[in-house]
C-alpha atoms as a PDB file:
ATOM      1  CA  GLY A   1      53.511 -78.267  81.362  1.00  0.00           C
ATOM      2  CA  GLY A   2      52.164 -76.529  78.291  1.00  0.00           C
ATOM      3  CA  LEU A   3      50.067 -79.326  76.953  1.00  0.00           C
ATOM      4  CA  GLY A   4      46.627 -79.306  77.918  1.00  0.00           C
ATOM      5  CA  ALA A   5      43.897 -81.970  77.143  1.00  0.00           C
ATOM      6  CA  GLU A   6      44.328 -84.147  74.152  1.00  0.00           C
ATOM      7  CA  ALA A   7      41.361 -83.897  71.930  1.00  0.00           C
ATOM      8  CA  VAL A   8      41.893 -86.361  69.109  1.00  0.00           C
ATOM      9  CA  MET A   9      44.612 -89.045  69.123  1.00  0.00           C
ATOM     10  CA  ASN A  10      45.657 -92.104  67.264  1.00  0.00           C
ATOM     11  CA  GLU A  11      49.095 -93.512  66.272  1.00  0.00           C
ATOM     12  CA  TYR A  12      49.419 -91.175  63.256  1.00  0.00           C
ATOM     13  CA  TRP A  13      48.135 -87.733  64.643  1.00  0.00           C
ATOM     14  CA  LYS A  14      47.235 -86.031  67.872  1.00  0.00           C
ATOM     15  CA  THR A  15      45.721 -82.594  68.795  1.00  0.00           C
ATOM     16  CA  TRP A  16      46.132 -80.642  72.018  1.00  0.00           C
ATOM     17  CA  GLU A  17      44.801 -77.511  73.556  1.00  0.00           C
ATOM     18  CA  LEU A  18      47.777 -75.508  74.731  1.00  0.00           C
ATOM     19  CA  ASP A  19      47.905 -74.089  78.345  1.00  0.00           C
ATOM     20  CA  GLY A  20      48.513 -70.418  78.802  1.00  0.00           C
ATOM     21  CA  ILE A  21      49.276 -67.919  81.699  1.00  0.00           C
ATOM     22  CA  GLY A  22      48.277 -64.276  81.583  1.00  0.00           C
ATOM     23  CA  GLN A  23      45.250 -61.973  81.597  1.00  0.00           C
ATOM     24  CA  PHE A  24      42.737 -60.707  79.130  1.00  0.00           C
ATOM     25  CA  LYS A  25      44.023 -57.450  77.489  1.00  0.00           C
ATOM     26  CA  ARG A  26      47.526 -57.908  78.971  1.00  0.00           C
ATOM     27  CA  GLY A  27      48.076 -60.957  76.944  1.00  0.00           C
ATOM     28  CA  TYR A  28      48.589 -64.755  77.344  1.00  0.00           C
ATOM     29  CA  LEU A  29      51.826 -66.606  77.090  1.00  0.00           C
ATOM     30  CA  ARG A  30      51.244 -69.929  75.291  1.00  0.00           C
ATOM     31  CA  TYR A  31      53.862 -72.574  75.535  1.00  0.00           C
ATOM     32  CA  LEU A  32      54.603 -76.128  74.227  1.00  0.00           C
ATOM     33  CA  ASP A  33      56.860 -78.085  76.627  1.00  0.00           C
ATOM     34  CA  PRO A  34      58.064 -80.641  75.850  1.00  0.00           C
ATOM     35  CA  ILE A  35      58.091 -80.688  72.227  1.00  0.00           C
ATOM     36  CA  PRO A  36      57.517 -84.339  71.192  1.00  0.00           C
ATOM     37  CA  PHE A  37      60.618 -84.453  68.795  1.00  0.00           C
ATOM     38  CA  GLU A  38      63.808 -82.636  68.053  1.00  0.00           C
ATOM     39  CA  VAL A  39      63.083 -79.589  65.891  1.00  0.00           C
ATOM     40  CA  ARG A  40      65.283 -79.404  62.832  1.00  0.00           C
ATOM     41  CA  ARG A  41      63.266 -77.066  60.628  1.00  0.00           C
ATOM     42  CA  VAL A  42      60.670 -74.363  61.163  1.00  0.00           C
ATOM     43  CA  PHE A  43      58.504 -72.874  58.411  1.00  0.00           C
ATOM     44  CA  TRP A  44      55.412 -70.622  58.451  1.00  0.00           C
ATOM     45  CA  ILE A  45      52.684 -69.734  55.953  1.00  0.00           C
ATOM     46  CA  THR A  46      51.376 -66.202  55.941  1.00  0.00           C
ATOM     47  CA  GLU A  47      48.823 -64.290  53.907  1.00  0.00           C
ATOM     48  CA  TRP A  48      47.002 -67.647  53.228  1.00  0.00           C
ATOM     49  CA  SER A  49      43.375 -67.036  51.998  1.00  0.00           C
ATOM     50  CA  ARG A  50      40.357 -69.177  52.465  1.00  0.00           C
ATOM     51  CA  GLY A  51      39.662 -71.719  49.690  1.00  0.00           C
ATOM     52  CA  GLN A  52      43.529 -72.088  48.864  1.00  0.00           C
ATOM     53  CA  PRO A  53      44.554 -75.667  49.746  1.00  0.00           C
ATOM     54  CA  ARG A  54      48.128 -76.714  50.457  1.00  0.00           C
ATOM     55  CA  GLY A  55      49.763 -80.070  51.151  1.00  0.00           C
ATOM     56  CA  GLY A  56      48.696 -82.876  48.929  1.00  0.00           C
ATOM     57  CA  HIS A  57      51.696 -85.043  50.127  1.00  0.00           C
ATOM     58  CA  ALA A  58      53.138 -87.190  52.900  1.00  0.00           C
ATOM     59  CA  HIS A  59      56.610 -87.345  54.418  1.00  0.00           C
ATOM     60  CA  ARG A  60      58.604 -90.576  54.763  1.00  0.00           C
ATOM     61  CA  ARG A  61      60.361 -89.687  58.045  1.00  0.00           C
ATOM     62  CA  CYS A  62      59.242 -86.126  59.091  1.00  0.00           C
ATOM     63  CA  HIS A  63      57.043 -85.297  62.073  1.00  0.00           C
ATOM     64  CA  GLN A  64      55.263 -82.093  61.858  1.00  0.00           C
ATOM     65  CA  LEU A  65      53.781 -79.938  64.572  1.00  0.00           C
ATOM     66  CA  PHE A  66      51.192 -77.291  63.312  1.00  0.00           C
ATOM     67  CA  ILE A  67      50.477 -74.321  65.453  1.00  0.00           C
ATOM     68  CA  PRO A  68      47.950 -71.741  64.128  1.00  0.00           C
ATOM     69  CA  MET A  69      49.133 -68.116  64.856  1.00  0.00           C
ATOM     70  CA  ASP A  70      45.969 -66.546  63.465  1.00  0.00           C
ATOM     71  CA  GLY A  71      43.033 -68.118  61.844  1.00  0.00           C
ATOM     72  CA  TRP A  72      41.254 -71.452  61.630  1.00  0.00           C
ATOM     73  CA  PHE A  73      42.558 -74.505  59.591  1.00  0.00           C
ATOM     74  CA  ASP A  74      41.032 -77.655  58.346  1.00  0.00           C
ATOM     75  CA  PHE A  75      43.328 -80.729  57.914  1.00  0.00           C
ATOM     76  CA  GLN A  76      42.418 -83.731  55.888  1.00  0.00           C
ATOM     77  CA  LEU A  77      44.376 -86.613  57.114  1.00  0.00           C
ATOM     78  CA  SER A  78      44.803 -90.253  55.840  1.00  0.00           C
ATOM     79  CA  SER A  79      46.980 -92.806  57.597  1.00  0.00           C
ATOM     80  CA  PRO A  80      48.733 -95.680  56.011  1.00  0.00           C
ATOM     81  CA  LEU A  81      46.393 -97.960  57.908  1.00  0.00           C
ATOM     82  CA  GLY A  82      43.416 -96.496  55.995  1.00  0.00           C
ATOM     83  CA  GLN A  83      42.181 -94.140  58.931  1.00  0.00           C
ATOM     84  CA  THR A  84      40.820 -90.900  57.508  1.00  0.00           C
ATOM     85  CA  GLU A  85      39.861 -87.721  59.454  1.00  0.00           C
ATOM     86  CA  THR A  86      39.119 -84.110  59.039  1.00  0.00           C
ATOM     87  CA  ILE A  87      40.474 -82.012  61.988  1.00  0.00           C
ATOM     88  CA  SER A  88      39.927 -78.310  62.472  1.00  0.00           C
ATOM     89  CA  ILE A  89      42.170 -76.285  64.729  1.00  0.00           C
ATOM     90  CA  SER A  90      42.329 -72.673  65.463  1.00  0.00           C
ATOM     91  CA  ALA A  91      44.472 -69.980  67.016  1.00  0.00           C
ATOM     92  CA  PRO A  92      45.644 -69.385  69.713  1.00  0.00           C
ATOM     93  CA  THR A  93      45.453 -72.673  71.548  1.00  0.00           C
ATOM     94  CA  ALA A  94      45.266 -75.637  69.255  1.00  0.00           C
ATOM     95  CA  VAL A  95      48.172 -77.916  68.080  1.00  0.00           C
ATOM     96  CA  LEU A  96      48.301 -80.824  65.665  1.00  0.00           C
ATOM     97  CA  TRP A  97      51.089 -83.343  65.585  1.00  0.00           C
ATOM     98  CA  VAL A  98      51.294 -85.190  62.215  1.00  0.00           C
ATOM     99  CA  LYS A  99      53.607 -88.262  62.179  1.00  0.00           C
ATOM    100  CA  PRO A 100      55.345 -89.695  59.268  1.00  0.00           C
ATOM    101  CA  MET A 101      53.573 -91.395  56.328  1.00  0.00           C
ATOM    102  CA  VAL A 102      50.313 -89.397  56.751  1.00  0.00           C
ATOM    103  CA  TRP A 103      48.705 -88.063  53.438  1.00  0.00           C
ATOM    104  CA  LEU A 104      47.956 -84.394  54.403  1.00  0.00           C
ATOM    105  CA  GLU A 105      45.845 -81.711  52.681  1.00  0.00           C
ATOM    106  CA  MET A 106      45.099 -78.498  54.468  1.00  0.00           C
ATOM    107  CA  ALA A 107      43.326 -75.182  54.042  1.00  0.00           C
ATOM    108  CA  PRO A 108      41.980 -72.293  56.037  1.00  0.00           C
ATOM    109  CA  GLY A 109      38.568 -73.236  57.268  1.00  0.00           C
ATOM    110  CA  GLU A 110      35.155 -71.667  56.857  1.00  0.00           C
ATOM    111  CA  ASN A 111      35.583 -69.739  59.969  1.00  0.00           C
ATOM    112  CA  ALA A 112      39.045 -68.571  58.890  1.00  0.00           C
ATOM    113  CA  LEU A 113      40.223 -64.947  58.690  1.00  0.00           C
ATOM    114  CA  ALA A 114      41.116 -63.066  55.602  1.00  0.00           C
ATOM    115  CA  ASP A 115      44.799 -63.383  56.494  1.00  0.00           C
ATOM    116  CA  ASN A 116      45.752 -66.770  58.082  1.00  0.00           C
ATOM    117  CA  ARG A 117      49.083 -67.646  59.612  1.00  0.00           C
ATOM    118  CA  LEU A 118      50.323 -71.127  60.362  1.00  0.00           C
ATOM    119  CA  LEU A 119      53.577 -72.169  62.033  1.00  0.00           C
ATOM    120  CA  CYS A 120      55.109 -75.622  61.602  1.00  0.00           C
ATOM    121  CA  LEU A 121      57.903 -77.293  63.521  1.00  0.00           C
ATOM    122  CA  CYS A 122      59.628 -80.283  61.795  1.00  0.00           C
ATOM    123  CA  SER A 123      61.710 -83.106  62.841  1.00  0.00           C
ATOM    124  CA  GLU A 124      63.732 -83.215  59.576  1.00  0.00           C
ATOM    125  CA  PRO A 125      65.439 -80.585  57.392  1.00  0.00           C
ATOM    126  CA  TYR A 126      63.947 -79.995  53.937  1.00  0.00           C
ATOM    127  CA  GLU A 127      64.864 -82.759  51.577  1.00  0.00           C
ATOM    128  CA  GLU A 128      62.710 -83.268  48.365  1.00  0.00           C
ATOM    129  CA  ALA A 129      63.400 -86.976  48.353  1.00  0.00           C
ATOM    130  CA  GLU A 130      61.732 -87.267  51.834  1.00  0.00           C
ATOM    131  CA  TYR A 131      58.381 -86.088  50.246  1.00  0.00           C
ATOM    132  CA  LEU A 132      55.825 -88.468  48.819  1.00  0.00           C
ATOM    133  CA  ARG A 133      53.893 -86.165  46.308  1.00  0.00           C
ATOM    134  CA  ASP A 134      52.341 -88.959  44.129  1.00  0.00           C
ATOM    135  CA  ARG A 135      49.203 -90.392  45.867  1.00  0.00           C
ATOM    136  CA  PRO A 136      49.389 -93.739  44.027  1.00  0.00           C
ATOM    137  CA  GLU A 137      52.964 -94.177  45.178  1.00  0.00           C
ATOM    138  CA  TRP A 138      51.950 -93.408  48.750  1.00  0.00           C
ATOM    139  CA  GLU A 139      49.157 -95.869  48.568  1.00  0.00           C
ATOM    140  CA  ARG A 140      51.512 -98.517  47.449  1.00  0.00           C
ATOM    141  CA  LEU A 141      53.884 -97.762  50.300  1.00  0.00           C
ATOM    142  CA  ALA A 142      51.006 -97.700  52.701  1.00  0.00           C
ATOM    143  CA  GLN A 143      49.850-101.260  51.501  1.00  0.00           C
ATOM    144  CA  GLU A 144      53.388-102.561  52.071  1.00  0.00           C
ATOM    145  CA  LEU A 145      53.243-101.196  55.648  1.00  0.00           C
ATOM    146  CA  ARG A 146      49.988-102.825  56.324  1.00  0.00           C
ATOM    147  CA  ASN A 147      51.183-106.152  54.885  1.00  0.00           C
ATOM    148  CA  ALA A 148      54.511-105.996  56.939  1.00  0.00           C
END
């Protein structure tokens, strides 16, 4: 339970609409069960204004599950296989699962609020060496994956 219909899916990213129980004005309980990986780190971004991009990197091993708490977010995703896609998700029901080796850039979308909040569950603890911050290096590693 907890995972509604899948909207976008490939081997490197997936979105869902979360189920919820409750009533208008009384509130809805949203839940994610099961979580598709063991959570080893959680971070959140607050007071994030439109037009302020973040990301610009990939992870070697880390899976990330992005959950908007408030606002609307656009994610530009590039897989090591050459797939590219822009996905928009919004609070309170959307979830985006990004798997390792995806180059990710993100920002509050055109429909975003003045103060946007995004929660992220990660499969790995923070380790700087796990990040790929140089796009040409990521492209070289992606090419090696395609040739393997």
